[in-house]
C-alpha cells in the first residue's frame, strides 16, 4: 500500500522532477503526477523510460514511488551510470543471471541493492 506524501515541499520536488523529465523527453508509462485526493497529496506509482542523467529524476533524490528505467550497452557503463550520483542510498539490478546481477551489485556505490 502507498500512503500520502506527508511534506508538501516533497510533493513539489517530485512534481518538478516529473515535469523536468517529461520536458526532456522521458516517456511516462503510468502515473506521472502528484494529486490532491481526500485532503492529502499523493504521487501515483510512476514508471519512466527514455531517461538520461540530464534529468533531475536521475540525479536528485525523489522519495516517491517513481522508477526511472535506463538501458545500458555494457556492464561497465551500467555501473558508471549507477554510481553517477552524490547520494547512492539504494539501487536495483536486473540481469541475465544471478551471478551477473551480484557482480554488478558489488561494484555499485550504494547503501543497499
Coordinates of N, CA and C in Angstrom, one line a residue:
X1 N 0.8 -1.2 0.0 CA 0.0 0.0 0.0 C 0.9 1.2 0.0
X2 N 0.4 2.3 -0.6 CA 1.0 3.6 -0.6 C 0.3 4.5 0.3
X3 N 1.1 5.4 0.9 CA 0.5 6.4 1.7 C 0.7 7.8 1.1
X4 N 0.1 8.8 1.7 CA 0.3 10.1 1.1 C 1.7 10.7 1.3
X5 N 2.0 11.7 0.6 CA 3.3 12.4 0.8 C 3.0 13.3 2.0
X6 N 3.8 13.3 3.0 CA 3.5 14.0 4.2 C 4.0 15.4 4.3
X7 N 4.9 15.7 3.4 CA 5.6 17.0 3.4 C 5.3 17.7 2.1
X8 N 4.6 18.8 2.1 CA 4.2 19.5 0.9 C 5.4 19.8 0.0
X9 N 6.5 20.3 0.5 CA 7.7 20.6 -0.3 C 8.2 19.4 -1.0
X10 N 8.1 18.2 -0.5 CA 8.5 17.0 -1.2 C 7.6 16.7 -2.4
X11 N 6.3 16.9 -2.2 CA 5.4 16.8 -3.3 C 5.8 17.7 -4.5
X12 N 6.2 18.9 -4.1 CA 6.6 19.9 -5.1 C 7.9 19.4 -5.8
X13 N 8.8 18.8 -5.1 CA 10.1 18.3 -5.6 C 9.8 17.2 -6.6
X14 N 8.9 16.3 -6.2 CA 8.5 15.2 -7.1 C 7.9 15.7 -8.4
X15 N 7.0 16.7 -8.3 CA 6.3 17.3 -9.4 C 7.3 17.9 -10.3
X16 N 8.3 18.7 -9.8 CA 9.3 19.3 -10.5 C 10.1 18.3 -11.3
X17 N 10.5 17.2 -10.6 CA 11.3 16.2 -11.3 C 10.5 15.6 -12.5
X18 N 9.3 15.3 -12.3 CA 8.4 14.7 -13.3 C 8.3 15.6 -14.5
X19 N 8.0 16.9 -14.2 CA 7.9 17.9 -15.3 C 9.2 18.0 -16.1
X20 N 10.3 18.1 -15.3 CA 11.6 18.2 -16.0 C 11.9 17.0 -16.9
X21 N 11.6 15.8 -16.4 CA 11.8 14.6 -17.2 C 10.9 14.6 -18.5
X22 N 9.6 14.9 -18.3 CA 8.8 15.0 -19.5 C 9.3 16.0 -20.5
X23 N 9.7 17.2 -20.0 CA 10.1 18.2 -20.9 C 11.4 17.8 -21.7
X24 N 12.2 16.9 -21.1 CA 13.4 16.5 -21.7 C 13.3 15.2 -22.4
X25 N 12.1 14.7 -22.6 CA 11.8 13.5 -23.5 C 11.5 12.2 -22.8
X26 N 11.4 12.2 -21.5 CA 11.0 10.9 -20.8 C 9.6 10.5 -21.2
X27 N 9.5 9.2 -21.3 CA 8.2 8.6 -21.6 C 7.6 8.1 -20.3
X28 N 6.3 8.6 -20.0 CA 5.6 8.2 -18.7 C 4.7 7.0 -19.1
X29 N 5.0 5.8 -18.5 CA 4.2 4.6 -18.8 C 3.0 4.5 -17.9
X30 N 3.1 5.0 -16.7 CA 2.0 5.0 -15.8 C 2.3 6.1 -14.7
X31 N 1.2 6.6 -14.1 CA 1.4 7.6 -13.1 C 1.8 8.9 -13.7
X32 N 2.8 9.5 -13.1 CA 3.4 10.7 -13.6 C 2.8 12.0 -13.1
X33 N 2.1 11.9 -12.0 CA 1.6 13.2 -11.4 C 1.4 13.0 -9.9
X34 N 1.4 14.2 -9.3 CA 1.1 14.3 -7.8 C -0.3 14.9 -7.8
X35 N -1.2 14.3 -7.0 CA -2.6 14.8 -6.9 C -3.0 15.0 -5.5
X36 N -4.0 15.9 -5.3 CA -4.6 16.1 -4.0 C -5.8 15.3 -4.0
X37 N -5.8 14.3 -3.1 CA -7.0 13.4 -3.0 C -7.4 13.3 -1.5
X38 N -8.6 13.6 -1.2 CA -9.1 13.4 0.1 C -8.3 14.3 1.2
X39 N -7.8 15.4 0.7 CA -7.1 16.3 1.6 C -5.6 16.0 1.8
X40 N -5.1 15.0 1.0 CA -3.7 14.6 1.1 C -3.1 14.7 -0.3
X41 N -1.8 14.8 -0.3 CA -1.0 14.8 -1.6 C -0.5 13.4 -1.8
X42 N -0.8 12.9 -3.0 CA -0.5 11.5 -3.4 C 0.3 11.5 -4.7
X43 N 1.3 10.7 -4.8 CA 2.0 10.5 -6.1 C 1.6 9.2 -6.6
X44 N 1.0 9.1 -7.8 CA 0.7 7.8 -8.4 C 2.0 7.1 -8.7
X45 N 2.0 5.8 -8.5 CA 3.2 5.0 -8.9 C 3.5 5.3 -10.4
X46 N 4.8 5.6 -10.6 CA 5.2 6.1 -11.9 C 6.4 5.3 -12.4
X47 N 6.3 5.0 -13.7 CA 7.4 4.3 -14.4 C 7.8 5.2 -15.6
X48 N 9.1 5.6 -15.7 CA 9.6 6.4 -16.7 C 10.7 5.7 -17.5
X49 N 10.7 5.8 -18.8 CA 11.7 5.3 -19.7 C 12.2 6.5 -20.5
X50 N 13.2 6.3 -21.4 CA 13.8 7.3 -22.2 C 14.4 8.4 -21.3
X51 N 15.0 8.0 -20.2 CA 15.6 8.9 -19.2 C 17.1 9.0 -19.4
X52 N 17.7 10.1 -18.9 CA 19.1 10.3 -19.0 C 19.6 11.1 -17.8
X53 N 20.9 11.2 -17.6 CA 21.4 11.9 -16.5 C 21.4 13.4 -16.6
X54 N 20.7 13.9 -17.6 CA 20.4 15.3 -17.7 C 19.1 15.7 -17.0
X55 N 18.5 14.7 -16.5 CA 17.1 14.9 -15.9 C 17.3 14.8 -14.4
X56 N 16.6 15.7 -13.7 CA 16.6 15.7 -12.2 C 16.2 14.4 -11.6
X57 N 15.3 13.7 -12.2 CA 14.8 12.4 -11.6 C 15.9 11.4 -11.6
X58 N 17.0 11.6 -12.4 CA 18.1 10.6 -12.4 C 19.2 11.0 -11.5
X59 N 19.3 12.3 -11.1 CA 20.4 12.8 -10.3 C 20.1 13.3 -8.9
X60 N 18.8 13.5 -8.6 CA 18.4 14.0 -7.3 C 17.5 13.0 -6.6
X61 N 17.4 13.1 -5.3 CA 16.6 12.1 -4.6 C 15.1 12.5 -4.8
X62 N 14.3 11.4 -5.0 CA 12.9 11.6 -5.3 C 12.0 11.4 -4.1
X63 N 12.3 10.3 -3.3 CA 11.5 10.0 -2.2 C 10.0 9.9 -2.5
X64 N 9.7 9.2 -3.6 CA 8.3 8.9 -4.0 C 8.3 7.7 -4.9
X65 N 7.1 7.2 -5.2 CA 7.0 5.9 -6.0 C 7.3 6.2 -7.5
X66 N 8.5 6.5 -7.8 CA 8.9 6.8 -9.1 C 10.1 5.9 -9.5
X67 N 10.0 5.2 -10.6 CA 11.1 4.4 -11.1 C 11.5 4.8 -12.5
X68 N 12.6 5.4 -12.6 CA 13.2 5.7 -13.9 C 14.0 4.5 -14.4
X69 N 13.7 4.0 -15.6 CA 14.4 2.8 -16.1 C 15.3 3.3 -17.3
X70 N 16.5 2.9 -17.2 CA 17.5 3.4 -18.2 C 18.3 2.2 -18.6
X71 N 18.4 2.0 -19.9 CA 19.2 0.9 -20.5 C 20.7 1.3 -20.5
X72 N 21.5 0.3 -20.9 CA 23.0 0.5 -21.0 C 23.5 -0.5 -22.0
X73 N 24.7 -0.2 -22.5 CA 25.3 -1.0 -23.5 C 26.3 -2.1 -23.0
X74 N 27.0 -1.8 -21.9 CA 27.9 -2.7 -21.3 C 27.8 -2.7 -19.8
X75 N 28.2 -3.8 -19.1 CA 28.2 -3.8 -17.7 C 29.0 -2.7 -17.0
X76 N 30.1 -2.3 -17.6 CA 30.9 -1.2 -17.1 C 30.1 0.1 -17.2
X77 N 29.4 0.3 -18.3 CA 28.5 1.5 -18.4 C 27.4 1.5 -17.4
X78 N 26.8 0.4 -17.1 CA 25.7 0.3 -16.2 C 26.2 0.7 -14.8
X79 N 27.4 0.2 -14.4 CA 28.0 0.6 -13.1 C 28.3 2.1 -13.1
X80 N 28.9 2.6 -14.1 CA 29.2 4.0 -14.2 C 27.9 4.9 -14.0
X81 N 26.9 4.5 -14.7 CA 25.6 5.2 -14.6 C 25.0 5.1 -13.2
X82 N 25.1 3.9 -12.6 CA 24.5 3.7 -11.3 C 25.3 4.5 -10.2
X83 N 26.6 4.7 -10.4 CA 27.4 5.4 -9.5 C 27.5 6.9 -9.7
X84 N 26.8 7.4 -10.7 CA 26.8 8.8 -11.1 C 25.8 9.6 -10.2
X85 N 26.0 9.6 -8.9 CA 25.1 10.3 -8.0 C 25.9 10.6 -6.7
X86 N 25.5 11.7 -6.2 CA 26.1 12.1 -4.9 C 25.4 11.4 -3.7
X87 N 24.3 10.7 -4.0 CA 23.5 10.2 -2.9 C 23.8 8.7 -2.7
X88 N 23.3 7.8 -3.6 CA 23.6 6.4 -3.6 C 22.9 5.7 -2.4
X89 N 21.7 6.0 -2.1 CA 21.0 5.4 -1.0 C 20.7 3.9 -1.3
X90 N 20.2 3.7 -2.5 CA 19.9 2.3 -2.9 C 19.9 2.2 -4.4
X91 N 19.9 0.9 -4.9 CA 20.0 0.7 -6.3 C 19.3 -0.7 -6.5
X92 N 19.1 -1.0 -7.8 CA 18.5 -2.3 -8.2 C 19.2 -2.7 -9.5
X93 N 19.3 -4.1 -9.6 CA 20.0 -4.7 -10.8 C 19.0 -5.7 -11.3
X94 N 18.8 -5.7 -12.6 CA 18.1 -6.7 -13.4 C 19.1 -7.2 -14.4
X95 N 19.5 -8.5 -14.4 CA 20.5 -9.1 -15.2 C 20.0 -10.4 -15.8
X96 N 20.8 -11.0 -16.7 CA 20.5 -12.3 -17.2 C 20.6 -13.4 -16.3
X97 N 21.6 -13.4 -15.4 CA 21.8 -14.4 -14.4 C 22.0 -13.8 -13.0
X98 N 21.8 -14.6 -12.0 CA 22.1 -14.2 -10.6 C 23.5 -13.8 -10.5
X99 N 24.4 -14.5 -11.1 CA 25.9 -14.2 -11.0 C 26.2 -12.8 -11.6
X100 N 25.6 -12.5 -12.7 CA 25.8 -11.2 -13.4 C 25.3 -10.1 -12.5
X101 N 24.1 -10.3 -11.9 CA 23.5 -9.3 -11.0 C 24.3 -9.1 -9.8
X102 N 24.8 -10.1 -9.2 CA 25.7 -10.0 -8.0 C 27.0 -9.3 -8.3
X103 N 27.6 -9.6 -9.5 CA 28.8 -8.9 -9.9 C 28.6 -7.4 -10.1
X104 N 27.5 -7.0 -10.7 CA 27.2 -5.6 -10.9 C 26.9 -5.0 -9.5
X105 N 26.1 -5.6 -8.7 CA 25.7 -5.1 -7.4 C 26.9 -4.8 -6.5
X106 N 27.9 -5.7 -6.6 CA 29.1 -5.5 -5.8 C 29.9 -4.2 -6.1
X107 N 29.8 -3.8 -7.4 CA 30.5 -2.6 -7.9 C 29.7 -1.3 -7.7
X108 N 28.5 -1.4 -7.2 CA 27.7 -0.2 -7.0 C 28.0 0.5 -5.7
X109 N 28.1 1.8 -5.8 CA 28.4 2.6 -4.5 C 27.1 3.1 -3.9
X110 N 26.3 2.1 -3.3 CA 25.0 2.4 -2.7 C 24.9 1.7 -1.4
X111 N 24.0 2.2 -0.6 CA 23.7 1.6 0.7 C 23.1 0.3 0.7
X112 N 22.2 0.0 -0.3 CA 21.5 -1.3 -0.4 C 21.2 -1.5 -1.9
X113 N 21.3 -2.8 -2.2 CA 20.9 -3.2 -3.6 C 19.8 -4.2 -3.5

